[in-house]
Amino acid sequence: MKTNQVPQNFHALYDASERASRGIRSIAGSSVTDSERRESTRPGLSVDFDEATQLPNRVLVTDQPAQRTRQKASSPEESVEEFIATNAELWNLSDEDVASSVDIQSVSGKRMRTVQLVQKVDGIEVFNSEVTAAVNGDNEVVSLAGQLFPGAVRALRSRSATVTTPEQAIALATLDLTNVSCNAAAFVLTDTTADHDTYTFYNFTEKPGAAFHFTRPVRVKDVLFPLGDEKFVPGYYIELWIRDYPTFAYVVDSVGTPDVLYRSNLASDDKFAYRIYNAGDALLRPEDSPAPGSPHPTGIPDGFQATPIDARLVEVESLLTGDPWLPPGATTTSGNNCIAYADLASPDGFGTGDILGKITSADTFDYPYNHHLPASSPTNLQASIVGMFVHVNWLHDRWYEAGFDEAAGNAQLDNYGRGGIAGDPILAEGNDFSGTDNANMATPPDGSSPRMQMYLFRGCEPAMPARTSNFDAMITFHEMGHYITNRLVGNANGLGNRQGSAMGEGWGDFFAIAMTSRRDDDFENGAFPVGGWTDLRADFDNNYYFSIRRYPYSTDLTKNPLTFRHISNGVIIPPGVPRNPTSGGPNNEVHNAGEVWCAALWEVFVNLVAEHGHTEAERRVLDYVVGGLKLTPNSPTFTQARDGILMAVMALDTSDLPLVWRGFAKRGMGSGAVSPPSNSSSLAGVVESFDVPRRGSE
């Protein structure tokens, strides 16, 4: 992708100077401690508080019998509504706030049952008020993740008259992103669909010679932006898809002098490897690459290079009964969950000169890949598009089984009336014209298609043909990891802080290595790189050991020594362990800090494998990680995301709690661990703990 200078993420609620300029108090220097706030809450509840608002952003029911009503709730929705009403003082919610602003959006019944809710007043959403509540089989609330903001009803009714139009707000956001002025009148309102009734859409009427080009209509909705202390500002939520720029979300003030209240880069750029070749097992598991090499066969950086294998022709409708990847008689890779194509020429998106995957005969996509020819040769290009399409759909189905369904905000063209917003299949753009040696995923909120851009890797040209990331499972799985994590935490606007972004990289790495692992792998001592095939360069032949990370993932501390404190800038990395000579940077860089998060998740997974075997462990860890994402608050810390997973385990199978705790504790995230502040950029202040709760469940 062309590297234009872009502004930094910004959130007015978490910016002390912005709050001060509006006369809103800061909590800096507050005499109220976390322990005092906890003691003031109801018995039987464990509560985490947001640093800026001092409002709960996670509530865990620790004494379920004390929370039971006299009569069992008839539905999850009723249980959640009653829980919030009963505990309204936790958020300082008035009776009017509870009755008029808490809106149930959907219920997800896959694995762990969850209820999605958001605050709305007269149909206008309170920004960042998405809350996920988990309920058990008796419809009792287990936990809530997310914030509810008091005073929204009163604030909306007393708001000033709107003086900024949506068109003016779009123009301001465009100027902020591109540093180029444009006329607000150039944005023209278009028709909307029933599934997008909360949004309006604006086309940019581009003139010849325009400085930029929009690749999608601008999506806009009215929001009420919280600033703390029961203060709110009406505004517009805006999504900008502009060629040669990352995808950005904005909130712009709609009263007074228009200001940018929120800015978030929705794209995640990463370099990974491995296109899919199939293992041929019952789950049709992708191989990690066309030349599989994970785990490393010797466990030492000795220059090993894996040998290419033959691809398999497999037959599959989908992994989910009744939800086929393609409709009967389809002739291209354009399905309900994914549209896969080669984006070979400007502009972005499918257009003239671009290529969909096409059948070779009825109901068959049969393109052999020739490693001696360029990845751009017609047959190789088709092979990689088809492989990319299979990867996206395979992950869709595996995650769906773990609870990432329509109601939870997954991406589908048709949601079959099961909740969520339809019309947003993943756009998988292979051999993308806009870059090389990289890949990225841009994830807007539910109802707008995520876009995955996959590039050619040219490390060893001209000695060997370029290798494509299109059909490389580890690259695809990592990028898809950005999509699921961003959708499940804050509906694409929850991981903008440094720890959230770092864990996004770690979650992506985890999905890549865990979901390409096999039951016969050496989980106890093996070295699992998060890439390899595409990373070979003339000056670097340990791609199958390190890939692009500092260390391979391993439970062996002599191969990967990272613990929680190594997310902090300036902390010395343990000496004496082989380290990637081509990968560096400070500990708090998001990919580096993300390695620590993935290392902890890997320990959890390996513990589950040892207890349950690979197949069952993978099913369980997907349930726990997907469930944990639903229970992770916006702008999370490492320990809050850890607790989300622990809460999911408590809701699903408490017998696994000791295994999960031991995994986190081994990497310093035990029961006494303390994360840096949510808004920290240096990630200083880590307190490590290698302790496990006495009963493994506290």
XYZ file of C-alpha atoms in Angstrom:
698
model
C 0.000 0.000 0.000
C 1.211 3.481 -0.758
C 2.520 4.936 2.498
C 0.835 8.293 2.936
C 1.384 10.110 6.197
C -1.702 9.567 8.328
C -2.742 11.002 11.698
C -2.550 9.088 14.965
C -5.521 7.456 16.632
C -7.395 9.824 18.947
C -10.233 9.455 21.452
C -11.450 12.630 23.179
C -12.767 10.689 26.168
C -9.242 9.463 26.936
C -7.395 12.704 26.134
C -6.856 14.737 29.313
C -6.246 18.042 27.501
C -9.400 17.648 25.420
C -11.455 16.903 28.506
C -9.944 19.865 30.339
C -10.682 22.213 27.423
C -14.336 21.287 27.783
C -14.363 21.783 31.535
C -14.548 18.094 32.345
C -12.549 16.841 35.284
C -9.638 14.475 34.904
C -9.130 11.519 37.222
C -5.383 12.187 37.356
C -4.413 12.335 41.006
C -7.746 10.928 42.137
C -7.686 9.813 45.752
C -10.108 6.973 45.014
C -8.228 3.705 44.634
C -9.284 0.634 42.691
C -9.663 -1.298 45.939
C -11.918 1.394 47.399
C -14.070 1.382 44.281
C -14.302 -2.404 44.421
C -15.313 -2.353 48.078
C -18.111 0.073 47.266
C -19.739 -2.308 44.804
C -22.335 -4.944 45.609
C -21.294 -8.194 47.310
C -20.928 -11.065 44.892
C -19.549 -8.902 42.084
C -15.996 -8.263 40.918
C -15.715 -5.011 38.988
C -13.037 -3.377 36.805
C -13.254 0.384 36.252
C -12.383 2.451 33.196
C -9.527 4.829 33.903
C -11.109 7.925 32.374
C -14.745 7.572 33.398
C -14.403 5.598 36.649
C -17.350 3.555 35.379
C -17.345 -0.252 35.309
C -16.084 -1.754 32.058
C -16.199 -5.328 33.316
C -18.524 -6.899 35.865
C -18.028 -10.507 36.938
C -20.594 -12.335 39.064
C -18.524 -14.198 41.659
C -21.401 -15.346 43.891
C -24.117 -16.558 41.534
C -26.662 -17.708 44.142
C -26.717 -14.223 45.658
C -27.702 -12.807 42.283
C -30.561 -15.196 41.530
C -34.035 -13.813 41.308
C -36.922 -15.595 42.962
C -38.116 -16.863 39.616
C -35.892 -18.029 36.793
C -35.705 -15.519 33.935
C -37.609 -16.652 30.877
C -34.940 -15.496 28.426
C -31.355 -14.225 28.322
C -32.648 -10.778 27.358
C -34.943 -10.584 30.387
C -32.131 -11.718 32.685
C -29.717 -9.068 31.392
C -32.289 -6.286 31.571
C -33.130 -7.241 35.166
C -29.434 -7.443 36.107
C -28.754 -3.939 34.807
C -31.834 -2.513 36.481
C -30.925 -4.165 39.803
C -27.311 -2.947 39.636
C -27.928 0.411 37.953
C -26.043 2.317 40.646
C -22.804 0.659 39.501
C -22.946 2.911 36.440
C -24.865 5.736 38.164
C -27.738 5.063 35.789
C -31.030 6.777 36.551
C -34.340 4.966 36.176
C -34.807 6.988 32.990
C -31.412 5.852 31.654
C -32.274 2.201 32.274
C -35.757 2.416 30.804
C -35.001 4.617 27.809
C -31.429 4.002 26.690
C -30.428 0.339 27.218
C -31.291 -1.444 23.989
C -30.919 -5.204 23.372
C -29.410 -5.704 19.920
C -29.110 -9.453 19.518
C -28.590 -12.784 21.264
C -25.871 -15.220 20.217
C -26.662 -18.822 21.128
C -23.537 -20.525 19.828
C -21.521 -22.215 22.597
C -21.477 -19.556 25.308
C -24.729 -17.586 25.132
C -24.239 -13.837 24.985
C -26.513 -10.821 24.740
C -25.344 -7.783 22.779
C -26.711 -4.437 23.911
C -26.016 -0.790 23.269
C -27.273 2.507 24.622
C -29.651 4.370 22.313
C -31.757 7.443 22.996
C -34.520 8.198 20.502
C -32.710 5.910 18.057
C -29.332 7.663 18.449
C -26.503 5.438 19.642
C -24.146 6.355 22.482
C -20.706 5.850 20.963
C -18.586 3.037 22.488
C -21.514 1.853 24.613
C -21.510 -1.685 23.215
C -21.860 -4.195 26.064
C -21.692 -7.980 25.886
C -23.337 -9.969 28.658
C -22.714 -13.696 29.128
C -25.433 -15.923 30.597
C -25.352 -19.522 31.727
C -27.793 -22.327 30.997
C -30.187 -21.068 33.682
C -30.269 -17.618 32.046
C -28.265 -16.164 34.933
C -25.845 -13.357 34.112
C -22.213 -14.463 34.405
C -20.478 -11.246 33.339
C -20.714 -8.012 31.387
C -17.967 -6.370 29.333
C -18.312 -2.780 28.172
C -19.470 0.571 29.505
C -22.860 2.147 30.113
C -22.839 5.928 30.372
C -25.188 7.746 32.790
C -27.073 10.879 31.780
C -27.508 10.071 28.086
C -31.268 10.616 28.046
C -31.039 14.003 29.733
C -28.094 15.039 27.541
C -29.864 14.276 24.271
C -33.010 16.090 25.268
C -31.057 19.206 26.285
C -28.650 19.201 23.341
C -27.946 22.279 21.285
C -29.272 22.601 17.766
C -27.189 20.870 15.117
C -25.191 23.355 13.080
C -22.820 21.008 11.267
C -24.259 18.973 8.387
C -23.158 15.404 7.662
C -21.548 16.640 4.443
C -19.504 19.219 6.352
C -18.461 16.598 8.887
C -17.314 14.237 6.106
C -15.332 17.049 4.500
C -13.645 17.831 7.840
C -12.755 14.176 8.432
C -11.402 13.908 4.874
C -9.242 16.989 5.432
C -7.975 15.588 8.723
C -6.938 12.319 7.054
C -5.567 13.569 3.731
C -4.594 17.170 4.540
C -6.475 18.125 1.369
C -9.568 20.347 1.457
C -12.703 19.386 -0.416
C -16.129 20.951 -0.871
C -18.805 19.552 1.428
C -21.258 19.848 -1.460
C -19.276 17.137 -3.290
C -20.763 14.514 -0.937
C -24.229 13.480 -2.093
C -26.706 11.396 -0.088
C -27.538 8.009 -1.651
C -30.228 5.389 -1.011
C -29.868 2.931 1.879
C -31.125 -0.587 2.522
C -33.251 -1.976 5.336
C -30.250 -3.622 7.030
C -28.517 -0.260 7.230
C -31.380 1.752 8.701
C -29.087 3.330 11.291
C -26.668 4.523 8.605
C -26.812 6.904 5.683
C -24.441 6.786 2.705
C -22.762 9.561 0.754
C -21.040 9.359 -2.619
C -18.145 11.643 -3.454
C -18.845 13.333 -6.790
C -15.276 13.262 -7.983
C -14.105 15.761 -10.562
C -11.273 15.172 -13.054
C -7.946 15.753 -11.380
C -9.277 15.214 -7.840
C -6.534 14.729 -5.265
C -8.058 11.509 -3.946
C -10.596 8.834 -4.798
C -13.126 7.158 -2.488
C -13.325 3.388 -3.026
C -16.631 3.069 -1.134
C -19.506 5.387 -0.255
C -19.004 7.159 3.072
C -21.084 5.482 5.796
C -22.489 7.871 8.446
C -24.698 7.620 11.531
C -25.725 9.977 14.321
C -24.078 9.263 17.680
C -23.940 10.739 21.138
C -20.258 10.951 22.109
C -19.493 10.509 25.850
C -16.871 12.725 27.473
C -17.345 11.620 31.095
C -19.049 13.275 34.069
C -22.400 12.763 32.289
C -21.299 15.104 29.493
C -22.071 14.177 25.878
C -21.578 15.785 22.476
C -23.823 14.982 19.491
C -21.794 13.930 16.503
C -21.508 11.882 13.339
C -19.748 8.526 13.093
C -18.018 8.392 9.679
C -16.064 5.727 7.746
C -13.598 6.807 5.057
C -12.327 4.382 2.401
C -9.895 6.454 0.315
C -7.458 4.996 -2.199
C -3.829 4.956 -1.004
C -4.862 5.615 2.611
C -5.712 3.191 5.418
C -9.402 2.903 6.238
C -10.328 5.333 9.023
C -13.293 5.806 11.346
C -14.128 9.271 12.698
C -16.569 10.936 15.041
C -17.045 14.633 14.284
C -18.892 17.091 16.561
C -22.209 18.233 15.078
C -22.761 21.297 17.293
C -20.724 24.456 17.637
C -17.375 24.569 15.860
C -16.930 21.064 14.419
C -14.124 19.107 16.072
C -12.697 15.637 15.591
C -13.722 13.683 18.680
C -12.491 10.279 17.566
C -10.116 8.968 14.930
C -9.149 5.322 14.438
C -7.121 3.539 11.792
C -9.171 0.419 11.002
C -6.401 -1.252 8.965
C -3.750 -3.577 10.386
C -0.607 -4.072 8.283
C 1.479 -7.196 8.787
C 3.881 -9.431 6.955
C 3.246 -13.148 7.233
C 3.459 -16.295 5.201
C 1.825 -19.553 4.024
C -0.798 -20.199 1.516
C -3.124 -23.154 1.942
C -2.445 -26.710 0.915
C -4.825 -29.217 2.493
C -3.982 -31.858 5.100
C -6.919 -34.011 3.993
C -8.157 -34.741 7.520
C -11.773 -34.793 8.686
C -11.729 -31.018 9.261
C -10.064 -30.296 5.907
C -7.372 -28.440 7.794
C -5.101 -26.247 5.653
C -1.387 -26.992 5.611
C 0.643 -24.077 6.894
C 2.078 -23.418 3.401
C 2.788 -25.025 0.014
C 6.050 -26.152 1.624
C 5.029 -26.969 5.231
C 7.724 -26.462 7.861
C 5.983 -25.920 11.191
C 6.982 -26.953 13.772
C 10.648 -26.614 12.821
C 12.035 -30.143 12.346
C 15.223 -29.649 14.387
C 14.197 -26.862 16.777
C 17.355 -24.852 16.099
C 18.052 -22.065 13.559
C 20.031 -24.165 11.073
C 18.804 -22.777 7.731
C 16.272 -25.553 7.107
C 14.124 -25.067 3.976
C 10.988 -27.164 3.535
C 10.203 -29.037 0.335
C 7.019 -28.148 -1.616
C 4.241 -30.723 -1.416
C 1.431 -31.657 -3.786
C -1.893 -29.873 -3.411
C -5.017 -31.913 -2.780
C -8.341 -31.701 -4.594
C -11.005 -31.967 -1.883
C -14.778 -31.833 -2.029
C -16.606 -29.638 0.471
C -19.856 -27.691 0.589
C -19.088 -26.099 3.960
C -18.303 -27.155 7.515
C -21.768 -25.954 8.575
C -24.888 -27.864 7.593
C -27.120 -25.761 5.372
C -24.769 -22.786 4.959
C -22.877 -23.462 1.690
C -19.897 -21.361 0.685
C -21.256 -21.033 -2.870
C -24.769 -21.264 -4.309
C -25.633 -24.120 -6.703
C -24.191 -23.589 -10.160
C -21.710 -20.899 -9.089
C -18.869 -20.283 -11.524
C -16.671 -17.858 -9.532
C -15.272 -17.357 -6.027
C -18.067 -14.987 -5.046
C -19.925 -16.445 -2.073
C -21.941 -15.499 0.973
C -18.972 -15.188 3.335
C -16.238 -14.062 0.969
C -15.597 -12.591 -2.460
C -12.059 -13.570 -3.496
C -10.332 -11.981 -6.472
C -7.002 -10.667 -7.725
C -6.946 -6.873 -7.387
C -4.447 -6.261 -10.145
C -5.157 -2.668 -11.122
C -6.296 0.632 -9.693
C -8.815 1.555 -8.373
C -9.153 -0.527 -5.241
C -11.952 -3.055 -5.283
C -13.092 -5.385 -8.038
C -13.074 -3.643 -11.396
C -11.690 -3.627 -14.919
C -8.590 -5.795 -15.189
C -9.238 -7.668 -11.930
C -9.876 -11.425 -11.829
C -12.257 -13.614 -9.837
C -11.450 -17.266 -9.242
C -13.193 -19.283 -11.962
C -14.244 -22.905 -12.335
C -12.247 -25.267 -14.560
C -15.292 -27.497 -15.054
C -18.734 -27.765 -13.512
C -18.521 -27.336 -9.731
C -14.724 -27.684 -9.836
C -11.828 -25.258 -9.268
C -8.764 -27.331 -10.220
C -5.603 -25.265 -10.718
C -2.227 -26.893 -9.950
C 0.419 -24.499 -8.631
C 3.779 -24.514 -10.419
C 6.593 -23.345 -8.121
C 8.898 -22.725 -11.076
C 6.608 -20.082 -12.603
C 5.792 -16.599 -11.303
C 2.912 -16.311 -8.866
C 1.277 -13.979 -11.391
C 1.117 -16.603 -14.149
C -2.550 -17.263 -15.051
C -2.814 -20.765 -13.577
C -0.826 -19.937 -10.439
C -2.912 -16.820 -9.902
C -6.141 -18.800 -10.129
C -4.775 -21.457 -7.745
C -3.954 -18.842 -5.138
C -7.316 -17.035 -5.433
C -9.158 -20.319 -4.928
C -6.959 -21.189 -1.961
C -7.555 -17.783 -0.373
C -11.301 -18.237 -0.810
C -11.153 -21.631 0.955
C -9.081 -20.233 3.829
C -11.530 -17.430 4.563
C -14.541 -19.733 4.424
C -12.876 -22.428 6.526
C -12.127 -19.917 9.265
C -15.626 -18.466 8.995
C -17.098 -21.876 9.774
C -14.670 -22.773 12.573
C -15.280 -19.433 14.300
C -19.032 -19.674 13.705
C -19.059 -22.958 15.629
C -17.272 -21.162 18.482
C -19.849 -18.360 18.648
C -18.850 -15.790 16.026
C -22.220 -15.878 14.309
C -24.457 -13.290 12.656
C -25.752 -11.909 15.955
C -22.161 -11.472 17.129
C -21.320 -9.379 14.046
C -19.676 -11.735 11.578
C -19.342 -10.808 7.902
C -21.918 -12.257 5.494
C -23.809 -11.126 2.416
C -27.015 -12.720 3.754
C -27.515 -13.140 7.508
C -30.558 -15.394 7.001
C -32.559 -13.383 9.537
C -30.321 -14.516 12.406
C -29.357 -11.059 13.632
C -26.595 -8.588 12.907
C -26.329 -6.472 9.766
C -26.045 -8.228 6.404
C -24.430 -7.069 3.168
C -20.787 -7.250 4.289
C -18.960 -10.317 2.895
C -15.183 -10.234 3.299
C -13.412 -8.812 0.249
C -10.252 -10.929 -0.170
C -7.998 -9.072 -2.601
C -5.103 -11.237 -3.810
C -1.909 -10.161 -5.610
C -2.992 -6.643 -4.684
C -1.489 -3.993 -6.950
C -0.904 -1.512 -4.118
C 2.065 -3.164 -2.371
C 4.504 -6.027 -1.905
C 5.929 -8.114 0.942
C 2.999 -7.425 3.258
C -0.694 -7.985 3.943
C -3.398 -6.090 5.773
C -6.977 -6.272 6.975
C -9.284 -3.249 7.334
C -12.286 -3.978 9.554
C -15.235 -1.569 9.736
C -18.213 -2.197 12.052
C -20.891 -4.763 11.223
C -22.675 -4.104 7.931
C -19.666 -2.878 5.924
C -17.337 -5.378 4.232
C -13.910 -6.007 5.750
C -11.137 -5.831 3.166
C -8.119 -8.148 3.201
C -5.250 -7.131 0.902
C -2.684 -9.833 0.127
C 0.567 -9.040 -1.647
C 3.350 -10.745 -3.557
C 6.586 -11.435 -1.643
C 9.691 -10.729 -3.699
C 12.469 -11.564 -1.225
C 14.620 -13.783 -3.468
C 13.954 -12.326 -6.899
C 15.449 -12.752 -9.447
C 16.908 -16.040 -8.157
C 13.437 -17.586 -7.762
C 9.879 -16.568 -8.643
C 8.009 -14.301 -6.221
C 5.858 -16.155 -3.701
C 2.248 -15.108 -3.193
C 0.570 -14.653 0.163
C -2.887 -15.385 -1.326
C -2.808 -19.120 -0.725
C -0.659 -19.023 2.409
C -2.598 -20.136 5.478
C -0.588 -18.365 8.139
C -0.823 -14.980 6.460
C -4.532 -15.413 5.794
C -5.246 -16.644 9.308
C -3.316 -13.804 10.917
C -5.127 -11.170 8.872
C -8.473 -12.819 9.549
C -7.515 -12.657 13.214
C -7.612 -8.863 12.958
C -11.131 -9.071 11.574
C -12.624 -11.264 14.311
C -10.902 -9.444 17.177
C -11.904 -6.012 15.927
C -15.510 -7.047 15.295
C -15.900 -8.684 18.722
C -14.253 -5.926 20.780
C -16.166 -2.670 20.395
C -17.563 -3.491 16.923
C -14.324 -2.387 15.182
C -13.652 0.535 17.523
C -12.403 -1.196 20.673
C -8.715 -2.014 20.089
C -7.298 1.439 19.383
C -5.093 1.641 22.489
C -1.518 0.280 22.432
C -2.289 -2.859 24.444
C -5.398 -3.558 22.369
C -3.440 -3.168 19.125
C -0.631 -5.372 20.454
C -3.030 -8.110 21.512
C -4.626 -7.835 18.061
C -1.265 -8.879 16.601
C -0.927 -11.628 19.203
C -4.421 -12.999 18.587
C -3.638 -13.043 14.849
C -0.415 -14.980 15.440
C -2.229 -17.396 17.723
C -4.924 -18.232 15.183
C -2.189 -18.754 12.570
C -0.141 -21.258 14.561
C -2.901 -22.969 16.553
C -5.242 -23.611 13.631
C -2.502 -24.977 11.384
C -1.112 -27.240 14.154
C -1.544 -31.013 13.954
C -2.094 -33.684 16.587
C 1.359 -35.250 16.022
C 3.245 -31.954 16.499
C 5.778 -31.643 19.303
C 3.808 -29.252 21.513
C 6.091 -29.695 24.525
C 9.388 -28.722 22.888
C 8.607 -27.631 19.330
C 9.410 -24.283 17.705
C 6.384 -22.880 15.850
C 7.163 -19.881 13.625
C 4.274 -17.695 12.474
C 5.474 -17.814 8.892
C 8.325 -19.101 6.798
C 7.638 -19.848 3.151
C 7.379 -16.270 1.900
C 10.105 -14.914 4.208
C 13.186 -16.359 2.502
C 15.619 -13.655 1.430
C 19.097 -13.664 -0.002
C 20.504 -12.556 3.381
C 18.192 -14.598 5.630
C 17.648 -18.365 5.505
C 16.218 -19.002 8.993
C 12.752 -18.043 7.821
C 11.348 -21.411 8.943
C 12.636 -20.868 12.481
C 12.058 -17.165 13.164
C 9.852 -16.017 10.296
C 9.364 -12.274 10.972
C 9.167 -12.475 14.781
C 12.003 -12.202 17.292
C 11.482 -15.797 18.453
C 9.416 -18.783 17.358
C 6.475 -19.663 19.582
C 7.328 -22.444 21.998
C 6.606 -23.579 25.540
C 10.370 -24.104 25.835
C 11.784 -20.956 27.473
C 15.178 -21.652 25.886
C 13.514 -21.044 22.516
C 11.090 -18.251 23.497
C 11.974 -16.505 26.793
C 9.375 -13.695 26.673
C 7.211 -12.959 29.706
C 4.746 -10.197 30.577
C 7.386 -7.608 31.549
C 8.860 -7.761 28.060
C 6.011 -5.652 26.685
C 7.528 -2.621 28.463
C 9.834 -0.286 26.591
C 13.407 -0.521 27.878
C 13.139 -3.894 29.623
C 16.116 -6.057 28.644
C 15.357 -9.216 26.647
C 16.952 -12.317 28.250
C 20.383 -13.021 26.723
C 21.594 -16.368 25.451
C 18.506 -17.337 23.430
C 18.815 -17.371 19.609
C 17.027 -14.275 18.288
C 16.038 -13.197 14.797
C 18.833 -10.910 13.578
C 16.485 -9.128 11.163
C 13.677 -8.310 13.609
C 14.070 -5.621 16.257
C 12.461 -2.483 17.596
C 11.325 -1.568 21.108
C 9.341 -3.945 23.289
C 6.262 -1.707 23.192
C 6.022 -1.852 19.392
C 2.687 -3.574 18.764
C 4.051 -6.657 16.986
C 6.737 -7.156 19.655
C 4.321 -6.731 22.566
C 1.871 -8.937 20.689
C 4.414 -11.773 20.772
C 4.023 -11.887 24.545
C 0.241 -12.168 24.322
C 0.453 -14.968 21.752
C 3.078 -16.764 23.859
C 0.612 -16.848 26.770
C -2.268 -18.057 24.585
C 0.002 -20.761 23.193
C 0.814 -21.973 26.730
C -2.928 -22.199 27.430
C -3.538 -24.168 24.237
C -0.679 -26.591 24.862
C -1.984 -27.267 28.381
C -5.388 -28.073 26.902
C -3.780 -30.355 24.284
C -1.959 -32.286 27.022
C -5.236 -32.748 28.929
C -7.766 -33.335 26.145
C -5.864 -34.218 22.968
C -5.446 -31.925 19.979
C -8.915 -32.078 18.409
C -10.844 -31.411 21.612
C -8.296 -28.852 22.831
C -8.661 -26.860 19.636
C -12.456 -26.832 19.961
C -12.207 -25.711 23.573
C -9.593 -23.015 23.012
C -11.664 -21.532 20.172
C -14.695 -21.443 22.483
C -12.639 -19.767 25.194
C -10.826 -17.271 22.990
C -13.897 -16.277 20.966
C -15.968 -16.131 24.147
C -13.226 -14.124 25.835
C -13.168 -11.601 23.016
C -16.879 -11.007 23.535
C -16.179 -10.283 27.204
C -13.231 -7.958 26.609
C -13.905 -4.237 27.165
C -12.906 -1.429 24.814
C -9.313 -0.185 25.144
C -8.399 -3.338 27.066
C -5.355 -4.175 29.110
C -3.620 -7.547 28.893
C -5.110 -8.681 32.192
C -8.619 -7.599 31.199
C -8.373 -9.669 28.017
C -6.968 -12.541 30.100
C -9.954 -12.224 32.432
C -12.317 -12.296 29.454
C -10.951 -15.735 28.575
C -11.164 -16.883 32.190
C -14.783 -15.735 32.372
C -15.554 -17.711 29.212
C -13.980 -20.798 30.816
C -16.089 -20.238 33.931
C -19.212 -20.075 31.797
C -18.365 -23.155 29.734
C -16.272 -25.630 31.753
C -14.733 -24.681 35.090
C -12.631 -27.864 35.131
C -10.300 -26.187 32.622
C -9.635 -23.148 34.836
C -6.417 -24.545 36.386
C -5.018 -25.321 32.919
C -5.804 -21.854 31.640
C -4.444 -20.116 34.741
C -1.192 -22.124 34.544
C -0.729 -21.072 30.932
C -1.067 -17.375 31.705
C 0.976 -17.639 34.905
C 3.923 -19.261 33.113
C 4.275 -16.087 31.050
C 3.923 -13.758 34.042
C 0.178 -13.075 33.822
C -0.777 -14.962 36.958
C -3.294 -13.987 39.596
C -1.268 -11.054 40.969
C -0.246 -9.559 37.617
C -0.867 -5.862 36.997
C -1.107 -4.368 33.512
C 0.095 -0.925 32.458
C -2.646 1.722 32.328
C -5.013 1.247 29.418
C -3.843 4.418 27.684
C -0.108 3.801 28.198
C 2.062 3.929 25.093
C 5.356 2.924 26.757
C 3.610 -0.047 28.437
C 5.649 0.606 31.563
C 4.385 -0.448 34.953
C 3.979 -4.196 34.445
C 3.845 -6.256 37.617
C 4.497 -9.893 36.814
C 2.946 -12.753 38.706
C 3.647 -16.440 38.227
C 1.030 -17.456 40.789
C -2.078 -19.520 40.129
C -5.142 -19.058 42.357
C -5.282 -21.697 45.058
C -8.376 -23.316 43.568
C -7.536 -22.241 39.997
C -10.794 -20.291 39.740
C -10.417 -17.177 41.850
